[in-house]
């Protein structure tokens, strides 16, 4: 078998929704939806090895800590593990007063009864019932007509209403899902849901949740938005209904479908942290929430330590989060490209603490979600001076002059090409020390004596070369001019800069010199010492030695 040259013989395009006066395209999301996590149910049932009770409890507490107020905790009628977990949550007092647990059940009386047994003693609970409504399921799976499907839904609704009245100590919310809503005729989806509402009789003070899932994503997200807007216009008792979205990611547009669905009037979103779930997964609640955050809207979910959340999810699901996953992946805040690194470095340097975030290539400040800037820029063979400079500044306080950045980047580029790997900040600083701070051959500066009087400096430097000690003396208007006069070489200082590393008694001085010898190519040197004059002398000898070595290699 291979891909068909004419796939239209096997597949058909989804018919667009006739909604010429659609309003959602001109809207923006300004209100935070009700968040419901389905990690412990939909996410759990998609795992190769479902979570045990300990992992489910750890996951539940993480969701509570993040701030999710509605949590679908299981399918108690289908699993003894889920039944026992729901009982533990209730009897051991693990559910905060502001958190509502949700459980799923199929539309069968025995399963609904078992579900209510699991919820005895709960302060608040959402009972979520579903049955498939799409034509293919009616025809292929159940061999039912539309009336038969409606009867399944309303019969289940009646059982739920009766059992809820028998457990009146619990504050109940009812939820119905026309499963495969994404492939169901819209008028029939409204017909089924209206029939369920007629049984439950919701009010504005006691609303029912109608959950409209893209159980299988079959069209572009704009079609789903049209479906949601059309449904919202035509469902009865709209003021007594919460329209809930439950998007999957079969076409890779689950996040877009949920966002457009919210623009189309939905009130609530079900999904999983980092998008776990059947097949390609449920919509990613973290992605949705942080998308809102970057638009200036507090999503009501706290991902200040997103790596800690990811750790729990990975360990409980036994699935890794992809390194390119939005916001949380190891590499999503990382730039290897030289031009990207340069733009990020400049953006971070100019970013004011309380100003609007405007750092190129970074839609969110990594610090807001607990990420350090250490991972923002990493260096490999694609990197340039910007990334190298950033890492030296951030990790070691070394701020190279611009022309020295260019010169050192060539040294790093040569090393990354040789290794074929990225380089860490530690490796880059080690290379910097080898190339500049330890450039002590052929002439090593052992010590110096400096005398200054009436604006004149006299210097005597002790130098070791070929195991011989030499003394060079010179006079000038300042220490550096005196040192240049002492050298037995014709050199010219092209540029000099200095800065402090650290503060207080532990501060050191860093000095950088660009030196040209005998009219040749200008090269840089660097020196670091507690004493600024010593640092500048070390920088000059660093540049001198590098120039002499390169001249010898070129000869």
XYZ file of C-alpha atoms in Angstrom:
555
model
C 0.000 0.000 0.000
C 1.081 3.554 -0.648
C -0.466 7.014 -0.619
C -3.159 7.432 -3.226
C -2.566 9.708 -6.175
C -6.223 10.688 -5.917
C -7.161 10.612 -2.208
C -10.630 11.959 -3.015
C -11.530 8.390 -4.006
C -11.128 7.396 -0.344
C -11.537 10.569 1.727
C -13.966 13.457 1.540
C -13.646 17.031 2.701
C -15.788 18.176 5.603
C -18.776 20.241 4.510
C -18.446 23.853 5.691
C -21.047 25.325 8.035
C -23.514 27.732 6.432
C -23.023 30.684 8.763
C -22.502 33.795 6.605
C -23.104 36.165 9.544
C -20.560 34.482 11.827
C -19.204 36.891 14.430
C -16.266 35.037 16.004
C -13.563 36.128 13.467
C -13.688 39.723 14.707
C -13.566 38.814 18.400
C -10.681 38.376 20.810
C -10.526 36.313 23.984
C -10.954 38.670 26.917
C -12.461 36.344 29.540
C -10.739 33.379 31.164
C -12.646 30.125 30.596
C -13.503 27.635 33.305
C -10.623 25.153 33.238
C -11.265 21.445 33.672
C -8.400 18.963 33.707
C -9.125 15.545 32.234
C -5.596 14.254 32.954
C -6.751 11.701 35.501
C -9.444 10.298 33.200
C -8.943 10.947 29.482
C -5.209 11.330 29.901
C -4.889 8.320 32.168
C -6.842 5.951 29.926
C -4.477 6.768 27.046
C -1.339 5.652 28.912
C 0.451 2.391 28.197
C 0.573 1.862 31.948
C -2.264 3.746 33.675
C -1.389 5.566 36.868
C -1.669 3.764 40.170
C -3.339 5.397 43.181
C -0.129 7.027 44.402
C 0.582 8.673 41.057
C -3.016 9.781 40.649
C -2.931 11.431 44.067
C 0.354 13.176 43.275
C -1.087 14.403 39.975
C -4.317 15.539 41.656
C -2.423 17.603 44.231
C -0.346 19.194 41.485
C -3.512 20.213 39.635
C -4.888 21.721 42.841
C -1.638 23.580 43.436
C -1.676 24.974 39.891
C -5.200 26.260 40.498
C -7.435 23.994 38.415
C -10.889 24.183 40.023
C -12.632 21.375 38.120
C -10.815 18.041 37.876
C -12.143 14.946 36.136
C -10.751 12.315 38.449
C -11.787 9.083 36.782
C -14.267 6.635 35.338
C -15.368 4.922 38.572
C -17.930 2.601 36.967
C -15.310 1.180 34.597
C -12.378 0.659 36.966
C -12.059 -0.449 40.571
C -8.865 1.620 40.799
C -10.789 4.726 39.755
C -13.682 3.908 42.101
C -11.314 3.505 45.050
C -9.440 6.693 44.139
C -12.662 8.739 44.129
C -13.601 7.280 47.506
C -10.158 8.123 48.937
C -10.392 11.714 47.715
C -13.744 12.130 49.463
C -13.304 10.139 52.665
C -9.767 11.348 53.395
C -10.564 15.013 52.738
C -8.218 15.683 49.844
C -10.641 17.925 47.906
C -10.385 21.656 48.725
C -13.669 23.488 49.209
C -13.145 25.537 46.048
C -12.422 22.463 43.889
C -15.040 20.279 42.207
C -14.329 16.736 41.138
C -15.862 15.354 37.949
C -16.475 11.726 36.989
C -17.425 10.188 33.661
C -20.026 7.527 33.000
C -21.565 5.917 29.982
C -25.316 6.304 29.473
C -26.297 3.032 31.177
C -28.301 2.790 34.392
C -26.059 0.241 36.102
C -22.945 2.295 35.368
C -24.584 5.533 36.454
C -25.679 3.898 39.719
C -22.134 2.714 40.377
C -20.867 6.215 39.627
C -23.153 7.781 42.239
C -22.000 5.194 44.784
C -18.426 6.420 44.318
C -19.515 10.010 45.025
C -21.280 9.464 48.354
C -20.320 12.189 50.809
C -18.858 14.557 48.217
C -19.534 18.247 48.873
C -19.611 19.075 45.166
C -19.422 16.894 42.068
C -19.970 16.974 38.326
C -21.518 13.866 36.796
C -20.522 13.667 33.157
C -22.554 11.358 30.915
C -22.078 10.794 27.204
C -23.282 8.830 24.221
C -22.177 8.909 20.589
C -24.341 10.902 18.184
C -22.452 10.962 14.855
C -23.962 9.260 11.771
C -21.124 6.747 11.414
C -21.587 5.608 15.018
C -25.356 5.433 14.706
C -24.998 3.286 11.592
C -21.835 1.237 12.185
C -21.479 0.875 15.961
C -25.000 0.970 17.407
C -27.365 0.374 14.476
C -29.714 3.010 15.863
C -31.776 5.761 14.310
C -31.833 9.313 15.688
C -34.754 8.573 17.979
C -32.856 5.674 19.521
C -29.854 7.910 20.239
C -32.070 10.563 21.833
C -33.715 7.906 23.981
C -30.334 6.709 25.289
C -29.420 10.266 26.280
C -32.716 11.157 27.951
C -33.027 7.826 29.775
C -29.570 8.393 31.273
C -30.473 11.959 32.165
C -33.528 10.760 34.068
C -31.498 8.221 36.060
C -28.940 10.887 36.946
C -31.616 13.315 38.084
C -33.302 10.669 40.250
C -30.074 9.476 41.915
C -28.929 13.041 42.544
C -32.186 13.776 44.380
C -31.480 10.757 46.610
C -28.055 12.201 47.540
C -29.188 15.749 48.193
C -26.303 16.523 50.561
C -24.063 16.919 47.488
C -24.119 20.025 45.297
C -24.568 18.436 41.862
C -23.693 19.714 38.406
C -24.821 17.678 35.409
C -22.802 17.449 32.225
C -23.767 15.892 28.912
C -21.514 15.221 25.905
C -22.841 14.342 22.454
C -19.758 12.271 21.690
C -18.287 12.814 18.206
C -19.974 16.243 18.162
C -17.415 17.315 15.543
C -18.991 14.868 13.048
C -22.613 15.165 14.170
C -25.229 17.084 12.193
C -25.633 20.381 14.031
C -29.419 20.306 14.092
C -29.341 16.815 15.567
C -26.723 17.777 18.170
C -29.050 20.569 19.296
C -32.023 18.181 19.267
C -30.285 15.667 21.546
C -28.986 18.325 23.924
C -32.362 20.068 24.110
C -33.973 16.745 24.992
C -31.476 16.285 27.847
C -32.115 19.850 29.044
C -35.842 19.143 29.101
C -35.126 16.365 31.611
C -32.669 18.286 33.778
C -34.470 21.656 33.706
C -31.432 23.874 34.357
C -31.712 27.483 35.532
C -29.322 30.453 35.411
C -28.452 29.683 39.040
C -28.018 25.952 38.456
C -26.490 25.557 35.038
C -25.893 22.396 33.035
C -22.650 21.798 31.151
C -22.991 20.820 27.504
C -19.604 19.508 26.435
C -19.041 19.610 22.661
C -16.022 17.481 21.811
C -13.958 17.169 18.701
C -13.647 13.546 19.722
C -11.898 13.150 16.392
C -10.661 16.313 14.729
C -12.035 16.189 11.172
C -11.857 19.768 9.867
C -9.997 23.042 10.162
C -10.475 24.919 13.455
C -12.600 27.624 11.860
C -15.223 24.956 11.106
C -15.300 23.999 14.799
C -15.736 27.670 15.707
C -18.681 27.859 13.290
C -20.168 24.764 14.914
C -19.846 26.298 18.379
C -21.346 29.637 17.345
C -24.236 27.937 15.496
C -24.896 25.661 18.480
C -24.867 28.574 20.919
C -27.380 30.479 18.835
C -29.778 27.544 18.519
C -29.644 25.705 21.844
C -32.544 26.431 24.177
C -31.979 27.867 27.679
C -28.637 29.391 26.651
C -28.564 31.415 29.868
C -28.754 28.166 31.830
C -26.026 26.333 29.897
C -22.240 26.338 30.039
C -20.835 25.402 26.645
C -17.687 23.368 27.151
C -14.952 22.537 24.643
C -13.091 19.238 24.547
C -10.761 19.306 21.554
C -8.410 16.608 20.384
C -5.370 17.105 18.225
C -5.761 14.666 15.315
C -5.025 17.410 12.771
C -2.546 19.223 15.019
C -4.882 22.161 15.628
C -6.386 21.365 19.017
C -5.157 24.600 20.604
C -6.374 26.708 17.679
C -9.765 24.983 17.723
C -10.204 25.707 21.432
C -9.157 29.337 21.050
C -11.522 29.893 18.132
C -14.234 28.013 20.043
C -13.841 30.462 22.939
C -14.093 33.342 20.488
C -17.298 31.703 19.233
C -18.893 31.873 22.675
C -17.802 28.834 24.692
C -17.458 29.142 28.472
C -15.270 26.230 29.493
C -12.353 24.093 28.315
C -11.458 20.494 29.127
C -7.940 19.299 28.423
C -4.704 17.878 29.788
C -1.435 19.381 30.941
C 0.991 19.343 28.006
C -1.592 17.716 25.743
C -1.668 14.076 26.805
C -4.662 11.993 25.697
C -5.945 9.477 23.187
C -4.169 9.284 19.809
C -2.542 12.691 19.287
C -3.814 13.967 22.614
C -6.250 16.410 24.165
C -5.807 20.139 23.991
C -2.882 21.398 26.082
C -4.198 23.469 28.990
C -0.745 24.911 29.704
C -0.425 26.091 26.118
C -3.877 27.703 26.205
C -3.325 29.348 29.589
C 0.068 30.808 28.729
C -1.201 31.998 25.357
C -3.685 34.095 27.342
C -0.923 35.211 29.706
C 1.185 36.551 26.825
C -1.838 38.597 25.727
C -1.965 40.314 29.110
C -4.705 38.128 30.627
C -4.189 36.334 33.939
C -5.338 32.766 33.134
C -6.020 31.880 36.762
C -3.540 28.988 36.559
C -0.126 29.324 38.167
C 2.821 27.971 36.202
C 5.467 29.986 38.048
C 7.498 26.766 38.384
C 6.654 25.111 35.105
C 9.581 22.690 35.265
C 8.317 21.252 38.563
C 4.880 20.723 37.000
C 6.445 19.074 33.988
C 8.469 16.756 36.225
C 5.310 15.492 37.944
C 3.473 15.022 34.649
C 6.375 13.164 33.028
C 6.852 10.861 36.001
C 3.134 10.109 36.398
C 2.448 9.639 32.682
C 5.798 7.981 31.995
C 5.917 10.060 28.834
C 8.521 12.755 28.060
C 7.533 16.281 27.096
C 8.996 17.094 23.694
C 11.962 19.535 23.813
C 10.139 21.779 21.327
C 6.817 21.724 23.214
C 5.447 25.280 23.559
C 6.585 27.136 26.687
C 7.852 24.073 28.622
C 10.168 22.191 26.234
C 13.868 22.264 27.054
C 14.680 24.142 23.855
C 11.730 26.509 23.376
C 13.484 29.500 24.960
C 16.831 28.582 23.442
C 18.573 30.236 20.509
C 21.497 28.630 18.683
C 21.433 30.898 15.628
C 23.886 33.776 15.810
C 21.436 36.419 14.553
C 18.773 35.228 16.992
C 21.233 35.296 19.860
C 22.363 38.810 19.032
C 18.761 40.074 18.928
C 17.877 38.371 22.216
C 20.993 39.682 23.958
C 20.260 43.241 22.850
C 16.599 42.895 23.811
C 17.404 41.655 27.294
C 19.933 44.448 27.764
C 17.328 47.098 26.925
C 14.320 45.520 28.641
C 13.133 47.634 31.562
C 11.899 45.752 34.626
C 8.340 47.125 34.647
C 7.984 47.808 30.918
C 6.017 45.881 28.289
C 7.965 42.753 27.330
C 9.663 43.318 23.956
C 12.547 40.885 23.690
C 12.932 39.530 20.133
C 12.195 35.813 19.660
C 10.893 35.398 23.227
C 7.084 35.754 23.429
C 7.220 35.221 27.187
C 9.777 36.154 29.826
C 11.265 32.771 30.833
C 11.638 34.066 34.400
C 7.836 34.336 34.711
C 7.527 30.567 34.495
C 10.559 29.752 36.592
C 13.071 29.406 33.786
C 16.560 30.857 34.138
C 18.225 32.827 31.372
C 21.046 30.279 31.353
C 19.153 28.116 28.857
C 18.042 31.000 26.639
C 21.213 31.074 24.579
C 23.293 28.006 23.816
C 26.261 27.830 21.522
C 26.927 25.414 18.682
C 28.394 25.680 15.185
C 25.441 27.862 14.107
C 26.062 30.436 16.807
C 27.661 33.857 16.597
C 29.240 36.421 18.837
C 25.945 37.412 20.453
C 25.372 34.059 22.109
C 28.961 33.695 23.255
C 28.947 37.194 24.702
C 25.645 36.611 26.487
C 26.860 33.456 28.212
C 30.116 35.042 29.354
C 28.237 38.059 30.702
C 25.497 36.081 32.432
C 27.607 33.338 33.961
C 31.014 34.948 34.544
C 30.518 38.723 34.400
C 32.927 39.019 31.472
C 31.829 41.778 29.042
C 33.946 41.637 25.923
C 34.413 44.740 23.732
C 32.649 44.445 20.374
C 35.705 43.765 18.190
C 36.952 41.267 20.735
C 33.572 39.512 20.544
C 34.136 38.988 16.835
C 37.656 37.724 17.358
C 36.723 35.281 20.125
C 33.644 34.033 18.255
C 35.981 32.788 15.517
C 37.908 30.820 18.139
C 34.680 29.295 19.493
C 33.376 28.564 15.988
C 36.533 26.635 15.193
C 36.117 24.587 18.373
C 32.430 23.808 17.821
C 33.188 22.739 14.245
C 35.897 20.452 15.593
C 33.661 18.959 18.297
C 30.450 18.843 16.267
C 28.601 19.600 19.533
C 27.204 22.564 21.390
C 29.372 24.234 24.037
C 28.286 25.073 27.565
C 29.050 28.375 29.280
C 31.693 26.559 31.325
C 33.392 25.238 28.186
C 33.306 28.670 26.551
C 34.870 30.298 29.609
C 37.534 27.582 29.705
C 38.334 28.358 26.073
C 38.428 32.083 26.912
C 40.929 31.436 29.705
C 43.115 29.278 27.466
C 43.032 31.749 24.583
C 43.463 35.001 26.546
C 44.033 34.753 30.302
C 46.651 32.007 30.036
C 48.443 33.416 26.985
C 51.815 33.528 28.791
C 54.271 32.432 26.110
C 56.793 33.454 24.989
C 56.780 36.145 27.700
C 55.200 35.551 31.108
C 54.627 38.526 33.385
C 55.944 37.560 36.815
C 55.613 40.919 38.585
C 56.026 44.637 38.305
C 57.064 47.738 40.261
C 55.373 51.037 39.554
C 56.386 54.514 40.662
C 54.273 57.574 39.878
C 55.381 61.139 40.456
C 54.295 64.473 38.947
C 52.108 62.804 36.306
C 54.864 60.470 35.182
C 54.888 56.711 35.636
C 57.992 54.567 35.801
C 57.587 50.835 35.553
C 59.908 47.884 35.921
C 58.436 44.533 34.866
C 59.877 41.138 35.657
C 59.408 38.771 32.703
C 60.190 35.078 32.293
C 61.119 33.776 28.846
C 62.744 30.411 28.094
C 63.268 29.958 31.856
C 65.250 33.205 31.980
C 64.215 36.225 34.035
C 64.376 39.579 32.320
C 63.682 43.123 33.506
C 62.148 45.693 31.192
C 61.849 49.319 32.286
C 60.010 52.248 30.788
C 58.604 55.693 31.524
C 55.351 57.254 30.316
C 52.444 59.514 31.194
C 50.594 56.593 32.695
C 51.205 52.956 33.639
C 50.229 51.530 30.255
C 52.270 54.064 28.291
C 55.228 53.267 30.552
C 54.784 49.542 29.935
C 54.600 50.034 26.166
C 57.832 52.059 26.377
C 59.456 49.204 28.293
C 58.687 46.582 25.637
C 61.480 45.597 23.246
C 58.872 45.590 20.454
C 57.141 48.223 18.388
C 53.508 47.993 19.548
C 50.494 50.280 19.375
C 47.463 50.127 21.655
C 44.357 50.461 19.472
C 41.726 50.192 22.197
C 41.454 49.739 25.942
C 38.455 48.993 28.156
C 37.869 47.809 31.680
C 35.051 46.896 34.058
C 34.473 45.401 37.480
C 33.448 41.776 37.993
C 31.324 41.455 41.099
C 31.006 44.011 43.881
C 32.373 44.809 47.312
C 35.498 43.239 48.727
C 35.289 40.294 46.335
C 35.235 42.456 43.208
C 37.861 41.962 40.528
C 38.924 44.112 37.600
C 38.804 42.926 34.001
C 40.875 44.734 31.387
C 40.892 44.299 27.608
C 43.522 45.630 25.196
C 43.543 45.658 21.420
C 47.176 45.749 20.317
C 48.902 46.012 16.952
C 52.541 45.003 16.590
C 54.835 46.238 13.800
C 51.830 47.537 11.852
C 50.347 44.064 11.570
C 46.916 42.708 12.440
C 45.293 44.007 15.623
C 44.702 41.336 18.271
C 43.122 41.378 21.707
C 44.302 40.413 25.128
C 42.531 40.092 28.473
C 43.570 40.217 32.079
C 41.699 39.741 35.358
C 43.063 40.640 38.781
C 42.072 42.242 42.077
C 44.261 45.198 41.097
C 43.235 47.197 38.012
C 46.806 48.075 36.980
C 47.849 44.432 37.227
C 44.799 43.406 35.194
C 45.700 45.913 32.456
C 49.343 44.728 32.403
C 48.148 41.120 32.111
C 45.872 42.148 29.243
C 48.750 43.764 27.390
C 50.991 40.713 27.790
C 48.087 38.504 26.694
C 47.718 40.514 23.475
C 51.493 40.669 22.951
C 51.959 36.920 23.312
C 49.038 36.151 21.000
C 50.461 38.505 18.386
C 53.934 36.965 18.641
C 52.594 33.403 18.390
C 50.437 34.218 15.366
C 53.328 36.030 13.683
C 55.543 33.000 14.251
C 52.869 30.644 12.881
C 52.445 32.807 9.796
C 56.190 32.908 9.104
